[in-house]
JSON list of C-alpha atoms in Angstrom, two decimals:
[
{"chain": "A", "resi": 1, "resn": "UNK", "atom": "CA", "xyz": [-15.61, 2.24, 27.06]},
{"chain": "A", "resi": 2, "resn": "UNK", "atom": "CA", "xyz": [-11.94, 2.89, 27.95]},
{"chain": "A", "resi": 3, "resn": "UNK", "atom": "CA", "xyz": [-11.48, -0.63, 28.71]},
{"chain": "A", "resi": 4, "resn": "UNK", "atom": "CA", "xyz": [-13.19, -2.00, 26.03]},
{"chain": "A", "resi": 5, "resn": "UNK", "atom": "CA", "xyz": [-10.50, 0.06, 23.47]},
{"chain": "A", "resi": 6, "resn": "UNK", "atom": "CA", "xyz": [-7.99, -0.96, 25.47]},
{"chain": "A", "resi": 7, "resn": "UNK", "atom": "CA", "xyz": [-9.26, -4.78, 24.63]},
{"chain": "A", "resi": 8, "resn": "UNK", "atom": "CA", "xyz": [-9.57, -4.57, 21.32]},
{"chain": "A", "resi": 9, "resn": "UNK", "atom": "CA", "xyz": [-6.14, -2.80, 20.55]},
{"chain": "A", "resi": 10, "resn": "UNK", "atom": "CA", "xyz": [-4.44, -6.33, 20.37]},
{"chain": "A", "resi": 11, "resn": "UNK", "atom": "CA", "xyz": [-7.46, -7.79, 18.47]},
{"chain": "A", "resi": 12, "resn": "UNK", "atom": "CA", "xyz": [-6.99, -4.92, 15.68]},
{"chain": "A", "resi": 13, "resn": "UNK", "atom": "CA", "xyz": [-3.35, -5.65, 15.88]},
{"chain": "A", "resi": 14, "resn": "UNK", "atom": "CA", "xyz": [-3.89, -9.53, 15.46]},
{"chain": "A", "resi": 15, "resn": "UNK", "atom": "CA", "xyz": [-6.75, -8.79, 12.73]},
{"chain": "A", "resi": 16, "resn": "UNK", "atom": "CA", "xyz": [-3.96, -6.56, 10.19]},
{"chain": "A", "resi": 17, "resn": "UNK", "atom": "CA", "xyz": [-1.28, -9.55, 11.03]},
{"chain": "A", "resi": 18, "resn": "UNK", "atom": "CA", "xyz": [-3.64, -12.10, 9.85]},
{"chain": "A", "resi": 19, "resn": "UNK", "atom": "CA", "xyz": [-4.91, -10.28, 6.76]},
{"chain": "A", "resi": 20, "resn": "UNK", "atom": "CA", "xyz": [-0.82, -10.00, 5.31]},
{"chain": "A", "resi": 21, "resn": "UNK", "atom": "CA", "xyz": [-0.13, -13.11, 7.02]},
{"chain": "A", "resi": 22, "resn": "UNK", "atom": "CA", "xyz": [-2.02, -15.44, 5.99]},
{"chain": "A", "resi": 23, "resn": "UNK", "atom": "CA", "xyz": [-2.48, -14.45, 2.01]},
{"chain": "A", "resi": 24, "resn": "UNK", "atom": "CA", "xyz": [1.67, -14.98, 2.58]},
{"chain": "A", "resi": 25, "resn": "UNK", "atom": "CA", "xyz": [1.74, -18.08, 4.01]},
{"chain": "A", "resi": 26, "resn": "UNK", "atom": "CA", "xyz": [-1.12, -19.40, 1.65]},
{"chain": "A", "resi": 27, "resn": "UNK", "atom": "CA", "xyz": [1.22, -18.47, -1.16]},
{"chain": "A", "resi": 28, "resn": "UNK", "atom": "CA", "xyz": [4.28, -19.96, 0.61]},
{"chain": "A", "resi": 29, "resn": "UNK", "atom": "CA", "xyz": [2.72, -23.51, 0.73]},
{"chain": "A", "resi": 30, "resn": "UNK", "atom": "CA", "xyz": [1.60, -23.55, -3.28]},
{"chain": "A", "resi": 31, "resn": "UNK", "atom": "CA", "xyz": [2.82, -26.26, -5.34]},
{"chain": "A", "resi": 32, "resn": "UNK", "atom": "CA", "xyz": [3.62, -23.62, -8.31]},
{"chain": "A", "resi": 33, "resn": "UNK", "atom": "CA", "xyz": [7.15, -22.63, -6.03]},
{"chain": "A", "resi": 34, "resn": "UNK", "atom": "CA", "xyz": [8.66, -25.93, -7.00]},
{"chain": "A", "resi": 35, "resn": "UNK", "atom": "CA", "xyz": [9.25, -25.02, -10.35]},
{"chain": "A", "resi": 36, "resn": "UNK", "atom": "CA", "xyz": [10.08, -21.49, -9.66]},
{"chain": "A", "resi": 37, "resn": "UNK", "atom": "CA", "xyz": [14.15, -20.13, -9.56]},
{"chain": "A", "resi": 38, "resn": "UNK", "atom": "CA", "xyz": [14.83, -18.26, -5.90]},
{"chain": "A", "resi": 39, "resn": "UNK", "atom": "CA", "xyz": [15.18, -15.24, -7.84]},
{"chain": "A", "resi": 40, "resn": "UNK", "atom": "CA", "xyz": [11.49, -15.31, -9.41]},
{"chain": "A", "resi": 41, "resn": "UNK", "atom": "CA", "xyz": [10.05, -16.95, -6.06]},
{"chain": "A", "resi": 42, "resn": "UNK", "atom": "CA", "xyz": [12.25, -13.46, -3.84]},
{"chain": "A", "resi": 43, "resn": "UNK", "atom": "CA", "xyz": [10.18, -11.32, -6.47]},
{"chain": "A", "resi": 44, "resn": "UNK", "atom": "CA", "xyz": [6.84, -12.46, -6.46]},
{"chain": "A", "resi": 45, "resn": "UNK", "atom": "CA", "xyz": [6.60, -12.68, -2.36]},
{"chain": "A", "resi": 46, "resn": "UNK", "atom": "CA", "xyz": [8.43, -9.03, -2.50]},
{"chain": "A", "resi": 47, "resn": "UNK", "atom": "CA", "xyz": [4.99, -8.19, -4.54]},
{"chain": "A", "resi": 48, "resn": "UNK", "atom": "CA", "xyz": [2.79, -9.62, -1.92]},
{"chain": "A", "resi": 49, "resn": "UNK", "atom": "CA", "xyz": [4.48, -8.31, 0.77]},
{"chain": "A", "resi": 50, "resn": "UNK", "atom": "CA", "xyz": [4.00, -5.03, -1.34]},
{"chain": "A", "resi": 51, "resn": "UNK", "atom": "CA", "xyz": [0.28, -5.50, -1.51]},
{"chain": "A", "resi": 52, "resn": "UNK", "atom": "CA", "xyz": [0.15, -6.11, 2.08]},
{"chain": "A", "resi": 53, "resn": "UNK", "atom": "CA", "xyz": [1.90, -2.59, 2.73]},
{"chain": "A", "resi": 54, "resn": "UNK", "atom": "CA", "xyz": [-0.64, -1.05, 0.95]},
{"chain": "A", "resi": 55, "resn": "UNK", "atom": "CA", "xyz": [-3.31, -1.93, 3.64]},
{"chain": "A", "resi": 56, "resn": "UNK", "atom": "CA", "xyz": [-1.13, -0.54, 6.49]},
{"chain": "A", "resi": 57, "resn": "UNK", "atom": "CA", "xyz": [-1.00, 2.74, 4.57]},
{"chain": "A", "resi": 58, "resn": "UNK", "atom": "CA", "xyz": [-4.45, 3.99, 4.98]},
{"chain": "A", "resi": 59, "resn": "UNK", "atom": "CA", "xyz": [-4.92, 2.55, 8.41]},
{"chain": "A", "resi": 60, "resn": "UNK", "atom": "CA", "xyz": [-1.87, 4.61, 9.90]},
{"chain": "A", "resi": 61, "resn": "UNK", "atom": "CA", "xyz": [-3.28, 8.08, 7.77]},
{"chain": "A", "resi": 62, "resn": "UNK", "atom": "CA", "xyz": [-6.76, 7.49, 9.49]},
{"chain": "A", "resi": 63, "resn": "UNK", "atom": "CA", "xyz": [-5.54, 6.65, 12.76]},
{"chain": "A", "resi": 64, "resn": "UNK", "atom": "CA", "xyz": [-7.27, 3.41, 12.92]},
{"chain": "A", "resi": 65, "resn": "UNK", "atom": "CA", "xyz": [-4.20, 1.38, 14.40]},
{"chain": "A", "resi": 66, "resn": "UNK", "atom": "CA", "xyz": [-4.50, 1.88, 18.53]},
{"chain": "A", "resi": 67, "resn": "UNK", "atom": "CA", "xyz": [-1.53, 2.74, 20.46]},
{"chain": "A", "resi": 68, "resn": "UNK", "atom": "CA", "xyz": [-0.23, 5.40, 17.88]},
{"chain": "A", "resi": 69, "resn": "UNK", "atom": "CA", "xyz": [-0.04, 8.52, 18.49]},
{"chain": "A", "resi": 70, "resn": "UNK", "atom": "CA", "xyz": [-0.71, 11.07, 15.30]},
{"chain": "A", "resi": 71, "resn": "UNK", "atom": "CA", "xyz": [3.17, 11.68, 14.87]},
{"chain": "A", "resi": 72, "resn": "UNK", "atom": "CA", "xyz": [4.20, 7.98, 15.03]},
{"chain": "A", "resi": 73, "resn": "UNK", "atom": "CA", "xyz": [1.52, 7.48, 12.92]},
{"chain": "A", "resi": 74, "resn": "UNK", "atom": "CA", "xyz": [2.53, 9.90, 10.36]},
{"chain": "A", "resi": 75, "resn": "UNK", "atom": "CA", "xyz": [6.20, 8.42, 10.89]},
{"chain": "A", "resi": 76, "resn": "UNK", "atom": "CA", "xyz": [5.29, 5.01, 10.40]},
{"chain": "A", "resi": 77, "resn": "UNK", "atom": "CA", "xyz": [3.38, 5.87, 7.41]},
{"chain": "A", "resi": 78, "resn": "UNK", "atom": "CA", "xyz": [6.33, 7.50, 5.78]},
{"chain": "A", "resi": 79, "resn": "UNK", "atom": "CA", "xyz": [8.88, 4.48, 6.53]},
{"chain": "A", "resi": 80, "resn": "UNK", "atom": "CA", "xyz": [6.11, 2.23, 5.32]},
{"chain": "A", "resi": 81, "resn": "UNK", "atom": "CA", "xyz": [5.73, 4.49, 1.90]},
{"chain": "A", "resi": 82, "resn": "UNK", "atom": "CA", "xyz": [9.47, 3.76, 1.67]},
{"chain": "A", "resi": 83, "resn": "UNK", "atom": "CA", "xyz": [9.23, 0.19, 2.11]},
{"chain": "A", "resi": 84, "resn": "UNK", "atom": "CA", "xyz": [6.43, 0.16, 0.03]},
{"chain": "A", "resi": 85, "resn": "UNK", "atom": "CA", "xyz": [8.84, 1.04, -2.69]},
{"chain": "A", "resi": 86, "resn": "UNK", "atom": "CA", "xyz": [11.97, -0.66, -1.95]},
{"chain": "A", "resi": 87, "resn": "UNK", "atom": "CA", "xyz": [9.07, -3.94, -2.22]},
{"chain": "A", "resi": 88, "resn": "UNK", "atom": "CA", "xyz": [8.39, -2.94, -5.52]},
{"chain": "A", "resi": 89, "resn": "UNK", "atom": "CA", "xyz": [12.04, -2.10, -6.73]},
{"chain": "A", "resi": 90, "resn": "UNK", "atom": "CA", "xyz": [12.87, -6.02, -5.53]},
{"chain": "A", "resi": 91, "resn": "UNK", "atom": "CA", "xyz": [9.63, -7.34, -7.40]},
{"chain": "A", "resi": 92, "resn": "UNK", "atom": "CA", "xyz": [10.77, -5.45, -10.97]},
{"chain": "A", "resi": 93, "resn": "UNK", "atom": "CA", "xyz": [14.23, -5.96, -10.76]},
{"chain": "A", "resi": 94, "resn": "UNK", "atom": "CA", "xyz": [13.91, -10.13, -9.94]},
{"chain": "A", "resi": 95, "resn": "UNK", "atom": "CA", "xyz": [11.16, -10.06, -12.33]},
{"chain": "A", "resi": 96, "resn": "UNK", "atom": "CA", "xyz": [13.71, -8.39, -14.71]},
{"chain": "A", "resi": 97, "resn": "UNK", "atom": "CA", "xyz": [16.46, -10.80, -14.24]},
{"chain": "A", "resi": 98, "resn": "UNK", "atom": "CA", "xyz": [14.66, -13.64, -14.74]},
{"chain": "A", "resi": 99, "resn": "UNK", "atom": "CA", "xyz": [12.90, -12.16, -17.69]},
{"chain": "A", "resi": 100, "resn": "UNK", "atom": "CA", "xyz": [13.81, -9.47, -19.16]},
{"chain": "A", "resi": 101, "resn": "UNK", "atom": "CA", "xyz": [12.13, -9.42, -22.35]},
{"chain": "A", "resi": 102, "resn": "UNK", "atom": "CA", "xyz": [8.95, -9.88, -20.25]},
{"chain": "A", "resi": 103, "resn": "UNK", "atom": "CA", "xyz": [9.48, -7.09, -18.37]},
{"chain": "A", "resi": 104, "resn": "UNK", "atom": "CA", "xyz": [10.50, -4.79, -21.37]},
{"chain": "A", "resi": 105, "resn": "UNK", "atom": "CA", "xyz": [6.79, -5.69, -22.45]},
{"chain": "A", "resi": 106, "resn": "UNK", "atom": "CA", "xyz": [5.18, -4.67, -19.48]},
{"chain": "A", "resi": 107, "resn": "UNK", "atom": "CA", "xyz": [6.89, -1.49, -18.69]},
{"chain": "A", "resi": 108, "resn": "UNK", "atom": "CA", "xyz": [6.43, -0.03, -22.43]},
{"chain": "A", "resi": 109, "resn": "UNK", "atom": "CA", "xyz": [2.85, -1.45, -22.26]},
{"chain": "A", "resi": 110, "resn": "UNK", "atom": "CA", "xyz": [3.17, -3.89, -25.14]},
{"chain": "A", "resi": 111, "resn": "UNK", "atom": "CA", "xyz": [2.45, -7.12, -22.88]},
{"chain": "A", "resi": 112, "resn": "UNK", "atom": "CA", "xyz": [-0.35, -9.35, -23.97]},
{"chain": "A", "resi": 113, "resn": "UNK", "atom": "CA", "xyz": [-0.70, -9.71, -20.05]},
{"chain": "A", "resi": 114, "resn": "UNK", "atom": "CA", "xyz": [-4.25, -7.92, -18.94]},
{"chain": "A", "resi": 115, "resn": "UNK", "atom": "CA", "xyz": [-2.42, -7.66, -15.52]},
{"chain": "A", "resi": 116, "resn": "UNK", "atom": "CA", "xyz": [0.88, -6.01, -16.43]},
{"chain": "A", "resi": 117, "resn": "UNK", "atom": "CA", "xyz": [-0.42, -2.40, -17.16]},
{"chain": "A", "resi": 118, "resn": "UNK", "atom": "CA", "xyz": [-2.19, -1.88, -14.24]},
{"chain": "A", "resi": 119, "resn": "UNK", "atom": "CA", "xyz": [0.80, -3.20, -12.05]},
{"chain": "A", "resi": 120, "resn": "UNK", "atom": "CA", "xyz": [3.26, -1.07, -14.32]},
{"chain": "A", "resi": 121, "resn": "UNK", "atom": "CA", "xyz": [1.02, 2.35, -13.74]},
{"chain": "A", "resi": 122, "resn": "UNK", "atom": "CA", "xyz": [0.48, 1.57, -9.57]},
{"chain": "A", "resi": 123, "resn": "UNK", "atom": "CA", "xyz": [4.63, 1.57, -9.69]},
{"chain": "A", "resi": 124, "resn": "UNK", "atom": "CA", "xyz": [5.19, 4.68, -11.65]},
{"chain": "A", "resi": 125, "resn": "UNK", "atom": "CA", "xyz": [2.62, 5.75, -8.83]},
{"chain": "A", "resi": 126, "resn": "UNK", "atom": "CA", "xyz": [4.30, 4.68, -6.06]},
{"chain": "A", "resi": 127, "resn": "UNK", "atom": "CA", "xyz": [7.88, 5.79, -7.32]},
{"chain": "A", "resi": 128, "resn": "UNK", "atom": "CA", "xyz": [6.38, 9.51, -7.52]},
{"chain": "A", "resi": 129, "resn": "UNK", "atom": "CA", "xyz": [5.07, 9.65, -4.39]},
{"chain": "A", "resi": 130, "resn": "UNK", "atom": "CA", "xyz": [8.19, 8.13, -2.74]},
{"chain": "A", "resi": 131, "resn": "UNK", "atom": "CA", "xyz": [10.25, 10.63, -4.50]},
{"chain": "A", "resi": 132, "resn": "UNK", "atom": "CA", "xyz": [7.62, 13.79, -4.13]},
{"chain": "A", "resi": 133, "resn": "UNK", "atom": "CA", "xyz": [7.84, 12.45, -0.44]},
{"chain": "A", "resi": 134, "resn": "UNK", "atom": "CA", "xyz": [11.87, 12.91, -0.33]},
{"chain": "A", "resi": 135, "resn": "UNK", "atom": "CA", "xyz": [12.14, 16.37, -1.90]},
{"chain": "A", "resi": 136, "resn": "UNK", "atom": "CA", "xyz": [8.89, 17.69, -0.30]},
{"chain": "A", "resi": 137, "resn": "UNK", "atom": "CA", "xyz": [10.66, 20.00, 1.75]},
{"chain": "A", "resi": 138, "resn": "UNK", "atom": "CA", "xyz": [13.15, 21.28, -1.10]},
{"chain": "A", "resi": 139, "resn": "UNK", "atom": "CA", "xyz": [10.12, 21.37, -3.32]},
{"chain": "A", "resi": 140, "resn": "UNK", "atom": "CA", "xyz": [8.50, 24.07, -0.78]},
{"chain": "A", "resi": 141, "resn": "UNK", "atom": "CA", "xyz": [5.32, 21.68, -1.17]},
{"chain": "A", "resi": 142, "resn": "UNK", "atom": "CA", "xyz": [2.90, 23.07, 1.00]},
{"chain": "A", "resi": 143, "resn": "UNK", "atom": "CA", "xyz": [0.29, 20.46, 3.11]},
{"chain": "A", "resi": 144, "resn": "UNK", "atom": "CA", "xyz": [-2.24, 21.31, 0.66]},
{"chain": "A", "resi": 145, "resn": "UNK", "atom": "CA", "xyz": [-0.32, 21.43, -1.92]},
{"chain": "A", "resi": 146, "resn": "UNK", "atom": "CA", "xyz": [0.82, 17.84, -0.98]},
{"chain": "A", "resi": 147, "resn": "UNK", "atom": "CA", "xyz": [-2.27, 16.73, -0.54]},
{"chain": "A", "resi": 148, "resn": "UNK", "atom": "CA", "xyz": [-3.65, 17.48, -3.66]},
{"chain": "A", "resi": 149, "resn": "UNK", "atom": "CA", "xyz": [-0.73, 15.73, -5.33]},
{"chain": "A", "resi": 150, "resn": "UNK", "atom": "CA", "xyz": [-0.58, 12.67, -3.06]},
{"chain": "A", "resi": 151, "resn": "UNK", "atom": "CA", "xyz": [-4.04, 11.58, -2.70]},
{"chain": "A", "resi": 152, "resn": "UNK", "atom": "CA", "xyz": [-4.67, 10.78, -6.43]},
{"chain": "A", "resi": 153, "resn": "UNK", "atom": "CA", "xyz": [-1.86, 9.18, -6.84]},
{"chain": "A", "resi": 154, "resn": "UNK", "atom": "CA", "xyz": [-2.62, 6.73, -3.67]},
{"chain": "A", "resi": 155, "resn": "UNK", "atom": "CA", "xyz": [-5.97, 6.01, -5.23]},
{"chain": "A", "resi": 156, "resn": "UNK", "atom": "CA", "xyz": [-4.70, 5.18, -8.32]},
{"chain": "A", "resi": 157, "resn": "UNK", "atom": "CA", "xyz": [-1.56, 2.87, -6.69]},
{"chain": "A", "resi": 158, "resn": "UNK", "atom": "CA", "xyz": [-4.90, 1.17, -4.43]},
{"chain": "A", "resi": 159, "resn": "UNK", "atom": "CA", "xyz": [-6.68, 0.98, -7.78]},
{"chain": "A", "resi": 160, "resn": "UNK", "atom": "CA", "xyz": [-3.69, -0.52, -9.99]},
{"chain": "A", "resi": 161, "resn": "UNK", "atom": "CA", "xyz": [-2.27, -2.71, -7.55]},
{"chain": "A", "resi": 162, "resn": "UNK", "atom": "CA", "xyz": [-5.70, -4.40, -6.30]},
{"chain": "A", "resi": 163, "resn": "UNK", "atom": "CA", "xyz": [-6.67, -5.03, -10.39]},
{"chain": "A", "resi": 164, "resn": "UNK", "atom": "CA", "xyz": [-2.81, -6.45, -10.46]},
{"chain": "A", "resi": 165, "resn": "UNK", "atom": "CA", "xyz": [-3.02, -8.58, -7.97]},
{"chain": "A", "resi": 166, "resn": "UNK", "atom": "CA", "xyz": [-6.94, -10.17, -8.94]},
{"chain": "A", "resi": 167, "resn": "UNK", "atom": "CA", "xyz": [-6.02, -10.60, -12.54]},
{"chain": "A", "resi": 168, "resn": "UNK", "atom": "CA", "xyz": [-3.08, -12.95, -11.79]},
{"chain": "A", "resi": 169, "resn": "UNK", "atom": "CA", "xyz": [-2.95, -16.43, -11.62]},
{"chain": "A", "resi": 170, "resn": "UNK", "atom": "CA", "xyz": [0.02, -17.46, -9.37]},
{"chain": "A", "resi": 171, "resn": "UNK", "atom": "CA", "xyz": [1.02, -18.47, -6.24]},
{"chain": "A", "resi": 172, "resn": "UNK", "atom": "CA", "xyz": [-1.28, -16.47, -3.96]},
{"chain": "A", "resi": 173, "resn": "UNK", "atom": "CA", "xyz": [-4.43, -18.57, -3.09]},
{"chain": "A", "resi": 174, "resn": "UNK", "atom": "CA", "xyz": [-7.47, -17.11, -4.04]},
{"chain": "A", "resi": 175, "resn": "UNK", "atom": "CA", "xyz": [-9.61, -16.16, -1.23]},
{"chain": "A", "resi": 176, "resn": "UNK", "atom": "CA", "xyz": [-7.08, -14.94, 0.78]},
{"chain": "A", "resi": 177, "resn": "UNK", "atom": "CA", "xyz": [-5.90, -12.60, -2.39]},
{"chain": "A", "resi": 178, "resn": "UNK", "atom": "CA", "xyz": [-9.95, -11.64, -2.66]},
{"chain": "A", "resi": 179, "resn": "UNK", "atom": "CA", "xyz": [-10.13, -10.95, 0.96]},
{"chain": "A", "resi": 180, "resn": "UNK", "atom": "CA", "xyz": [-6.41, -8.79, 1.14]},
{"chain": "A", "resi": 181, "resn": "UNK", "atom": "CA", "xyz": [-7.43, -6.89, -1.73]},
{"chain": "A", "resi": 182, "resn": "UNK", "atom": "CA", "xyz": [-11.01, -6.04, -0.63]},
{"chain": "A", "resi": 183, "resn": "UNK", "atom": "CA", "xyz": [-9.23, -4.88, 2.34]},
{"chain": "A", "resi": 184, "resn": "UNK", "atom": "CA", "xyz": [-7.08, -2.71, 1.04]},
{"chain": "A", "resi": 185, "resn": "UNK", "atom": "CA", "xyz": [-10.55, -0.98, -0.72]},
{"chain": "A", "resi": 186, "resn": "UNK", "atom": "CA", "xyz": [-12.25, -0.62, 2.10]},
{"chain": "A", "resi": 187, "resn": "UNK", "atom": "CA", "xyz": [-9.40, 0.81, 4.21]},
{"chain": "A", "resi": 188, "resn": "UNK", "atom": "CA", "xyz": [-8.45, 3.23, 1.12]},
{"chain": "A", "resi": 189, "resn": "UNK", "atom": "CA", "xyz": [-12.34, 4.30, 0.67]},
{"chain": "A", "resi": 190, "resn": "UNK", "atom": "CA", "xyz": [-13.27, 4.36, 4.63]},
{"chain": "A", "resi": 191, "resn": "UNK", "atom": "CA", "xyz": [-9.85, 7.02, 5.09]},
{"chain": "A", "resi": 192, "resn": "UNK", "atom": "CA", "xyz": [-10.96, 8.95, 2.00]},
{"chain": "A", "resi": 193, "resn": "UNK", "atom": "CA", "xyz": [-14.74, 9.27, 3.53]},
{"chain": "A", "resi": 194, "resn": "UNK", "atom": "CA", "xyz": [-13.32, 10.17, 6.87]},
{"chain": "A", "resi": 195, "resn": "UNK", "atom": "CA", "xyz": [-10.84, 12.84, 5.60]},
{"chain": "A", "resi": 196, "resn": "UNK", "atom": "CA", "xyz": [-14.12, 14.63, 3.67]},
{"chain": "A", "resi": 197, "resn": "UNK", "atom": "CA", "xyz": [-15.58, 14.34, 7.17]},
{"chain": "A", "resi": 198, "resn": "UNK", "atom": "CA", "xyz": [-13.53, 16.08, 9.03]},
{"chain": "A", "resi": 199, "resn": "UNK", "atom": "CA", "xyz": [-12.33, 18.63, 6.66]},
{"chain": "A", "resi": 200, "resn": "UNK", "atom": "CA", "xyz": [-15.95, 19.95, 6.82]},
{"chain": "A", "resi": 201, "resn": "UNK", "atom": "CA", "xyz": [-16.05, 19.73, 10.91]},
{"chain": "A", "resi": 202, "resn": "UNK", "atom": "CA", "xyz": [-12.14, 21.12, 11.55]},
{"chain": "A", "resi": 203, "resn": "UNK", "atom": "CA", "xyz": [-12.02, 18.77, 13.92]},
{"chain": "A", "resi": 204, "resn": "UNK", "atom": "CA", "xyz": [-9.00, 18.35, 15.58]},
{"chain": "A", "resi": 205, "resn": "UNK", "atom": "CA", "xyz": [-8.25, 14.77, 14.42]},
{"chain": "A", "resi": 206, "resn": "UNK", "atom": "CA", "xyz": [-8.44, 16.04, 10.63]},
{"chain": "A", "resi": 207, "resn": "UNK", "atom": "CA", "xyz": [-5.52, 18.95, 11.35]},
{"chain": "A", "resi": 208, "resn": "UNK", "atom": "CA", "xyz": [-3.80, 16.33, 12.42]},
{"chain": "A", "resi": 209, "resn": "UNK", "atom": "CA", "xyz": [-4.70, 14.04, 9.03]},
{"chain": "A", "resi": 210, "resn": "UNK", "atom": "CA", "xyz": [-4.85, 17.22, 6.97]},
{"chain": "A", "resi": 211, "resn": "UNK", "atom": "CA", "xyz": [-0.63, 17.89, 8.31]},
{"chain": "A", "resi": 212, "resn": "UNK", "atom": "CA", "xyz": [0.28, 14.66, 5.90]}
]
C-alpha cells in the first residue's frame, strides 16, 4: 500500500498540471488572440489562470495533494488565496483599460452580459476572503468563527466563477473549460463532504482541516 501511494504521488501531481495546463494552452493556440491587444489577451489568461487556482484550493484544504504535510498545506493554501486574488485584480484592471465602459457595466450589474454578474459577485467573494484572511488575527477571528465566514464565501466564489467561465464564449476551448470547471465542483463538493465527515468522527485529520 505504501508503495503504491508513493507511485501515484507524481501521477496526482501530473493529473492537477494537466487539468490547468492544458485548458491554458488550448486557449493559447485560438485563432480569437490575433485580433486581441496584449493588454486584453494579459487579462483574459490572468482569468484562466484564476480559474485554475481555484482547483488547487480545495485540494490543499482536504489534503488530497501527496507530499504535503498539513502546515504546508495550509501555507500553500493561503499564498494560493493570495494569488488567487492578485489573478483577479490583473483580469479587472486589463479588462478595465481596454474597456472601461464595459467594465463599469459589469461591476454595477447593468451589463447585458449573462456572464458578467456571476464573475463580478465570485470577485467581491474572493476580495473578502483575501482581506478577512489578512486581518484575521487583528479581527480576533476565532477558527470557527473563520470558518463559518470563509466557507460560504468559497462556495459561492466555486459557484460564480464556474457559471463565469461556462457562459463565455472566448478563447478557452470548450471541453477543456467543461472538464476544468467540473473539476473545480467536484474538488469543492468532495472537501465539503469530507469536512462534514470528520467533524462528526474528531478525527485527527479534521483538527487539522477544522485549524483553517
Amino acid at each position: 500500500m505504501t508503495r503504491w501511494r508513493s507511485a501515484r504521488a507524481p501521477l496526482i501531481w501530473v493529473a492537477l498540471g494537466l487539468a490547468i495546463g492544458v485548458p491554458v494552452a488550448f486557449a493559447a493556440a485560438s485563432e480569437q488572440l490575433a485580433w486581441r491587444d496584449p493588454v486584453y489577451i494579459i487579462a483574459g489568461f490572468a482569468g484562466i489562470i484564476a480559474l485554475g487556482l481555484v482547483l488547487v484550493q480545495p485540494l490543499l484544504i482536504g489534503g488530497y495533494l501527496p507530499r504535503l504535510s498539513a502546515y504546508r498545506g495550509r501555507r500553500a493554501h493561503l499564498w494560493i488565496g493570495g494569488a488567487l486574488a492578485l489573478a483577479i485584480l490583473i483580469h479587472v484592471a486589463g479588462l478595465w483599460i481596454t474597456s472601461p465602459p464595459d467594465m463599469v457595466d459589469a461591476l454595477t450589474f447593468s451589463s447585458p452580459t449573462p456572464f458578467s454578474p456571476f464573475g463580478v459577485i465570485a470577485m467581491w467573494a474572493i476580495f473578502a476572503v483575501a482581506f478577512l484572511a489578512l486581518l484575521r488575527r487583528r479581527l480576533g477571528l476565532r477558527p470557527r468563527t473563520w470558518r463559518i465566514i470563509h466557507i460560504p464565501l468559497a462556495i459561492v466564489i466555486v459557484a460564480g466563477s464556474v457559471v463565469h467561465c461556462l457562459l463565455i464564449e472566448g478563447t478557452m476551448e470548450t471541453i477543456s473549460k467543461v472538464a476544468l470547471c467540473a473539476l473545480v465542483l467536484a474538488a469543492t463538493v468532495k472537501v465539503m463532504i469530507d469536512l462534514q465527515v470528520w467533524r462528526k468522527r474528531k478525527t485527527p485529520r479534521g483538527e487539522n482541516v477544522a485549524r483553517q
